[in-house]
Coordinates of C-alpha atoms in Angstrom, one line a residue:
M277 CA -41.3 15.4 239.4
H278 CA -39.9 12.3 237.7
D279 CA -38.4 11.2 241.0
G280 CA -38.1 7.6 239.8
E281 CA -36.1 8.6 236.8
Y282 CA -34.0 10.9 238.9
R283 CA -33.1 8.0 241.2
Q284 CA -32.1 5.9 238.2
L285 CA -29.5 8.5 237.3
I286 CA -28.3 8.7 241.0
E287 CA -27.8 4.9 241.0
L288 CA -25.7 5.2 237.9
L289 CA -23.6 7.9 239.5
D290 CA -23.1 5.8 242.6
R291 CA -22.0 2.8 240.5
A292 CA -19.6 4.8 238.2
R293 CA -16.1 3.3 238.2
P294 CA -13.1 3.7 235.9
G295 CA -13.4 1.4 232.9
P296 CA -15.9 1.5 229.9
L297 CA -17.6 4.8 229.5
T298 CA -21.1 4.9 231.1
V299 CA -23.7 6.6 228.9
A300 CA -27.3 7.3 230.0
V301 CA -30.0 8.6 227.6
V302 CA -33.0 10.6 229.0
E303 CA -35.6 10.3 226.4
G304 CA -39.1 11.9 226.0
P305 CA -41.3 14.1 223.9
P306 CA -40.9 17.9 223.8
G307 CA -41.9 19.4 227.2
S308 CA -41.5 16.1 229.1
G309 CA -38.9 17.6 231.5
K310 CA -35.6 16.4 230.1
T311 CA -33.8 19.7 230.6
R312 CA -35.1 20.0 234.2
L313 CA -34.1 16.5 235.0
L314 CA -30.6 16.9 233.6
R315 CA -30.0 20.2 235.5
R316 CA -31.4 18.7 238.7
F317 CA -29.0 15.8 238.3
A318 CA -26.0 18.0 237.6
D319 CA -26.8 20.0 240.8
C320 CA -26.8 16.8 242.7
A321 CA -23.5 15.7 241.2
R322 CA -21.9 19.0 242.4
Q323 CA -22.8 18.2 246.0
R324 CA -20.6 15.1 245.8
P325 CA -16.9 14.7 245.1
A326 CA -17.7 14.9 241.4
T327 CA -17.2 17.4 238.6
A328 CA -20.2 18.3 236.5
V329 CA -19.5 19.6 233.0
L330 CA -22.4 21.0 230.9
D331 CA -23.1 21.0 227.1
A332 CA -21.0 23.8 225.7
E333 CA -18.0 23.0 228.0
W334 CA -17.3 19.7 226.3
S335 CA -19.4 19.0 223.2
D336 CA -16.8 20.8 221.0
G337 CA -13.9 19.1 222.6
L338 CA -12.8 18.0 226.1
P339 CA -11.3 20.8 228.2
R340 CA -8.4 20.4 230.6
L341 CA -10.2 19.0 233.7
A342 CA -9.0 19.0 237.3
P343 CA -8.8 15.5 238.9
A344 CA -12.1 14.4 240.2
A345 CA -13.4 11.2 241.8
T346 CA -16.2 11.1 239.2
L347 CA -16.8 13.1 236.1
V348 CA -20.4 13.8 235.0
L349 CA -21.0 15.3 231.6
T350 CA -24.5 16.3 230.6
C351 CA -25.7 17.4 227.1
E352 CA -29.2 18.6 226.2
H353 CA -28.3 18.7 222.5
P354 CA -26.3 15.6 221.6
Q355 CA -26.6 16.4 217.9
W356 CA -24.0 19.1 218.6
I357 CA -21.3 16.8 219.9
D358 CA -18.2 16.7 217.9
P359 CA -17.6 13.0 216.9
R360 CA -14.0 13.3 217.9
V361 CA -15.0 13.8 221.5
W362 CA -16.1 10.2 221.9
P363 CA -12.6 8.5 221.5
A364 CA -11.3 11.1 224.0
L365 CA -14.0 10.2 226.5
D366 CA -13.4 6.5 226.1
A367 CA -9.7 7.1 226.9
L368 CA -10.5 9.3 229.9
A369 CA -13.0 6.7 231.3
R370 CA -10.2 4.1 231.6
T371 CA -8.7 6.1 234.5
T372 CA -11.6 8.2 235.7
A373 CA -15.2 7.2 236.6
A374 CA -17.1 9.0 233.8
L375 CA -20.8 9.3 233.3
V376 CA -22.3 10.9 230.2
V377 CA -26.0 11.8 230.4
L378 CA -27.7 12.9 227.1
A379 CA -31.2 14.2 226.5
R380 CA -33.0 12.9 223.4
R381 CA -36.3 13.8 221.9
T382 CA -38.5 10.7 221.2
G383 CA -38.0 9.7 217.6
A384 CA -34.9 11.9 217.1
G385 CA -31.7 10.6 215.5
W386 CA -28.5 9.9 217.2
P387 CA -25.2 11.8 216.9
P388 CA -22.2 9.9 215.6
G389 CA -20.4 8.1 218.4
A390 CA -23.5 7.7 220.6
A391 CA -25.6 5.5 218.4
A392 CA -23.0 2.7 218.5
R393 CA -23.2 2.2 222.2
P394 CA -25.5 -0.8 222.9
G395 CA -24.8 -0.6 226.6
A396 CA -26.3 2.8 227.0
H397 CA -28.8 3.1 229.9
R398 CA -32.3 4.3 228.7
V399 CA -34.3 6.6 231.0
T400 CA -37.7 7.2 229.5
L401 CA -39.8 10.1 230.7
G402 CA -43.5 9.4 230.5
P403 CA -46.4 11.7 231.4
L404 CA -46.8 12.8 235.0
P405 CA -49.4 10.9 237.0
A406 CA -52.6 12.7 238.0
D407 CA -51.4 13.5 241.6
A408 CA -48.1 15.0 240.2
V409 CA -50.1 17.1 237.7
A410 CA -52.3 18.5 240.5
E411 CA -49.2 19.2 242.6
L412 CA -47.5 21.1 239.8
L413 CA -50.6 23.1 238.9
T414 CA -51.0 24.0 242.6
E415 CA -47.5 25.4 242.6
L416 CA -47.9 27.2 239.3
L417 CA -51.4 28.7 239.8
G418 CA -51.1 29.4 243.5
G419 CA -54.1 27.3 244.4
R420 CA -55.4 23.7 244.2
P421 CA -56.8 23.2 240.7
G422 CA -60.6 22.7 240.5
P423 CA -62.2 20.0 238.3
A424 CA -62.5 22.3 235.3
V425 CA -58.8 23.3 235.5
V426 CA -57.8 19.6 235.9
A427 CA -59.9 18.7 232.8
L428 CA -58.4 21.5 230.8
A429 CA -54.9 20.3 231.8
G430 CA -55.6 17.2 229.7
V431 CA -54.3 19.3 226.7
A432 CA -50.8 19.1 228.3
A433 CA -50.8 15.3 228.2
G434 CA -49.0 15.2 231.6
L435 CA -45.9 17.0 230.2
P436 CA -44.3 19.4 232.7
G437 CA -43.3 21.9 230.0
A438 CA -46.8 22.0 228.5
L439 CA -48.4 22.3 232.0
G440 CA -46.1 25.2 232.8
D441 CA -47.0 26.9 229.5
L442 CA -50.7 26.3 230.1
A443 CA -50.6 27.7 233.6
A444 CA -48.7 30.8 232.4
G445 CA -51.2 31.4 229.7
L446 CA -54.2 31.0 232.0
L447 CA -52.7 33.6 234.4
E448 CA -51.7 36.0 231.6
E449 CA -55.1 36.0 230.1
R450 CA -56.9 35.9 233.4
L451 CA -58.7 32.8 232.6
V452 CA -58.3 31.4 236.1
T453 CA -58.9 32.9 239.5
V454 CA -57.9 31.7 243.0
E455 CA -60.8 31.5 245.5
D456 CA -60.3 30.1 249.0
G457 CA -57.1 28.3 248.0
R458 CA -58.7 26.7 244.8
A459 CA -57.8 27.7 241.2
V460 CA -61.1 28.1 239.4
L461 CA -61.5 28.3 235.6
V462 CA -63.2 31.6 234.5
A463 CA -63.6 30.7 230.8
P464 CA -63.4 27.3 229.2
R465 CA -60.9 28.2 226.5
L466 CA -57.2 27.7 225.7
P467 CA -54.7 30.5 226.1
A468 CA -53.1 31.6 222.8
R469 CA -49.7 30.3 223.8
T470 CA -51.2 26.8 224.5
R471 CA -53.0 26.8 221.1
A472 CA -49.7 27.7 219.5
R473 CA -47.9 24.9 221.3
L474 CA -50.5 22.4 220.2
A475 CA -50.2 23.6 216.6
Q476 CA -46.5 23.1 216.8
R477 CA -46.9 19.6 218.2
L478 CA -49.2 18.7 215.4
A479 CA -46.9 20.2 212.8
A480 CA -44.0 18.1 214.2
L481 CA -45.8 14.8 213.4
S482 CA -45.1 12.8 210.3
A483 CA -47.4 13.7 207.4
P484 CA -49.5 10.5 207.5
T485 CA -50.1 10.9 211.3
R486 CA -51.0 14.5 210.9
R487 CA -53.5 13.7 208.1
A488 CA -55.1 10.9 210.2
L489 CA -55.6 13.3 213.1
Q490 CA -57.0 16.0 210.9
V491 CA -59.5 13.6 209.4
A492 CA -60.3 12.2 212.9
S493 CA -61.0 15.8 214.1
T494 CA -63.9 16.0 211.7
I495 CA -65.4 12.8 213.2
G496 CA -65.5 14.1 216.7
P497 CA -63.7 14.2 220.1
V498 CA -64.1 10.4 220.2
F499 CA -63.6 8.1 217.2
G500 CA -63.2 4.5 216.4
L501 CA -60.2 3.2 214.4
L502 CA -62.5 1.3 212.1
E503 CA -64.5 4.4 211.3
L504 CA -61.3 6.4 210.7
A505 CA -60.0 3.8 208.4
R506 CA -63.3 3.8 206.4
V507 CA -63.3 7.6 206.0
M508 CA -59.6 7.5 204.9
G509 CA -60.2 4.7 202.5
C510 CA -57.6 2.3 203.9
G511 CA -57.2 -0.8 206.0
T512 CA -57.1 -0.5 209.8
A513 CA -53.6 -2.0 210.0
A514 CA -52.3 0.7 207.8
L515 CA -53.2 3.3 210.5
L516 CA -51.3 1.6 213.3
P517 CA -48.1 3.5 212.9
A518 CA -50.0 6.8 212.8
V519 CA -52.0 5.8 215.9
D520 CA -48.8 4.9 217.8
E521 CA -47.2 8.2 216.9
A522 CA -50.4 10.2 217.8
M523 CA -50.7 8.6 221.2
T524 CA -47.0 9.1 221.9
S525 CA -47.5 12.8 221.1
G526 CA -50.2 13.0 223.8
L527 CA -52.7 14.6 221.3
V528 CA -54.9 11.5 221.6
T529 CA -55.4 8.7 224.1
G530 CA -57.1 5.4 224.3
A531 CA -60.6 5.2 225.9
G532 CA -61.8 1.6 226.0
D533 CA -62.5 0.4 222.5
V534 CA -62.1 3.8 220.9
L535 CA -59.6 6.7 220.7
M536 CA -60.2 10.2 221.9
F537 CA -58.5 13.6 221.7
S538 CA -56.9 14.5 225.1
H539 CA -59.5 17.4 225.3
E540 CA -62.3 18.7 223.1
L541 CA -60.2 21.9 222.7
V542 CA -57.3 19.8 221.3
R543 CA -59.7 18.5 218.6
D544 CA -60.6 22.1 217.8
V545 CA -57.0 23.1 217.3
V546 CA -56.4 20.1 215.0
E547 CA -59.5 20.8 213.0
A548 CA -58.5 24.5 212.7
S549 CA -55.4 23.3 210.8
L550 CA -57.6 22.3 207.9
P551 CA -59.1 24.7 205.4
R552 CA -62.8 25.1 206.1
P553 CA -64.0 23.8 202.7
V554 CA -62.0 20.6 203.5
V555 CA -63.8 20.2 206.9
V556 CA -67.2 20.6 205.2
A557 CA -66.3 18.1 202.5
L558 CA -65.0 15.5 205.0
R559 CA -68.1 15.9 207.1
G560 CA -70.2 15.7 204.0
E561 CA -68.7 12.4 203.0
R562 CA -69.8 11.0 206.4
A563 CA -73.2 12.6 206.6
H564 CA -76.2 10.5 205.8
P565 CA -79.3 9.6 207.8
G566 CA -77.8 6.4 209.3
V567 CA -74.9 7.9 211.2
P568 CA -74.7 10.0 214.4
G569 CA -75.5 13.6 213.7
W570 CA -78.4 13.3 211.2
G571 CA -80.0 10.7 213.4
A572 CA -80.0 13.1 216.3
L573 CA -82.2 15.6 214.4
T574 CA -85.9 15.7 215.1
E575 CA -88.4 15.2 212.3
Q576 CA -89.0 18.9 212.2
E577 CA -85.3 19.6 212.1
R578 CA -84.7 17.2 209.3
E579 CA -87.5 18.8 207.3
I580 CA -85.9 22.3 207.8
A581 CA -82.5 20.9 206.9
G582 CA -83.9 19.6 203.7
L583 CA -85.5 22.9 202.8
V584 CA -82.2 24.7 203.5
G585 CA -80.5 22.2 201.2
R586 CA -83.0 23.3 198.5
A587 CA -81.8 27.0 199.1
L588 CA -85.0 28.3 200.7
T589 CA -84.8 31.3 202.9
N590 CA -86.0 31.4 206.5
Q591 CA -89.2 33.2 205.5
Q592 CA -89.9 30.7 202.7
I593 CA -89.3 27.8 205.1
A594 CA -91.5 29.4 207.8
R595 CA -94.4 29.7 205.3
R596 CA -93.8 26.1 204.1
I597 CA -94.0 24.5 207.6
G598 CA -96.5 26.9 209.1
R599 CA -94.1 28.4 211.7
S600 CA -92.6 31.9 212.3
P601 CA -89.1 32.8 211.0
H602 CA -88.0 33.2 214.6
T603 CA -88.9 29.5 215.2
V604 CA -87.1 28.5 212.0
N605 CA -84.0 30.4 213.2
Y606 CA -84.2 28.6 216.6
H607 CA -84.4 25.2 214.9
L608 CA -81.4 26.1 212.7
R609 CA -79.3 26.9 215.7
Q610 CA -80.2 23.5 217.2
I611 CA -79.3 21.8 213.9
F612 CA -75.9 23.6 213.7
R613 CA -75.1 22.5 217.2
K614 CA -76.0 18.8 216.7
L615 CA -74.1 18.6 213.4
G616 CA -71.1 20.6 214.6
I617 CA -71.4 23.2 211.8
G618 CA -71.7 27.0 211.7
S619 CA -73.5 28.0 208.5
R620 CA -76.3 27.4 206.1
V621 CA -73.7 26.7 203.3
E622 CA -72.3 23.8 205.4
L623 CA -75.8 22.5 206.2
A624 CA -76.7 22.6 202.5
S625 CA -73.5 20.7 201.6
L626 CA -74.2 18.0 204.2
Y627 CA -77.8 17.6 203.1
R628 CA -76.8 17.2 199.4
A629 CA -74.1 14.7 200.4
S630 CA -76.7 12.7 202.5
T631 CA -79.1 12.4 199.6
S632 CA -76.7 11.8 196.8

């Protein structure tokens, strides 16, 4: 995985010479494989005439080091580096080929001494391509992923750590089975650990981005930027920073002229972060006969929805429309499904909002 980025680091190692200190920064979101890449690179350095020194062995202060053709220092937590280490590294680099490789979470701040290095080499970890995702899932699940598993893996946004977490959860909860060398999804739901990871990813976003995604989740799995701006009562341009951060997080992606959650189940997790009354209110603000949802109801369903909005019981509605209570109940289930709601209270709220 991330073979191209790994080769970038190897090229820096090959070119390392005494002189100015060489610094490389491996940057990516949580779960993008920064730690794995740094450790893989350190293992490679040890196969050469080089000394690889890890985080705790140098971030507090440089130890006494044996002479080496090349010195490689890796650090997964650059915020822990003592600022006094940097002058010592600069002095050491004048006589020894030294390469410092730091891991940095996208959007995180820089430690003192690292920020002022304009010549630092940037190695950015993006999501894995589809073939690499399939290869990793095959390794983790013990079988080639079927279409449903591949679709569900969209919640991981191509991040190796999130894919590993998803695979572990699917196996733990027996949500996947391997048949004839193919991993088949047993139930279309997210493992608890994956839902927790998604909730953490949402919580780590800035407040404006989190609010925008929460509002978007009440629109649907696919939403237009113009529609989102209208619901939020702001201009489209004001949402651009939030959209950029949301797409970087992997929770949403572009789909032609619209945006969409990386999976319908991701939208569910985001919506679940809102109190239910807020969800009902947000949907109520959007619900009127001219928008998708109400327009999908049949004439009979709209009549029943109106009677529910007037607080009639199923029996009263049945007598009013000349049908059985069983038929009314069936229509209600269809209405709930089309509007994405789960109760009569929500339906009544939406109906009142649509007629106000």
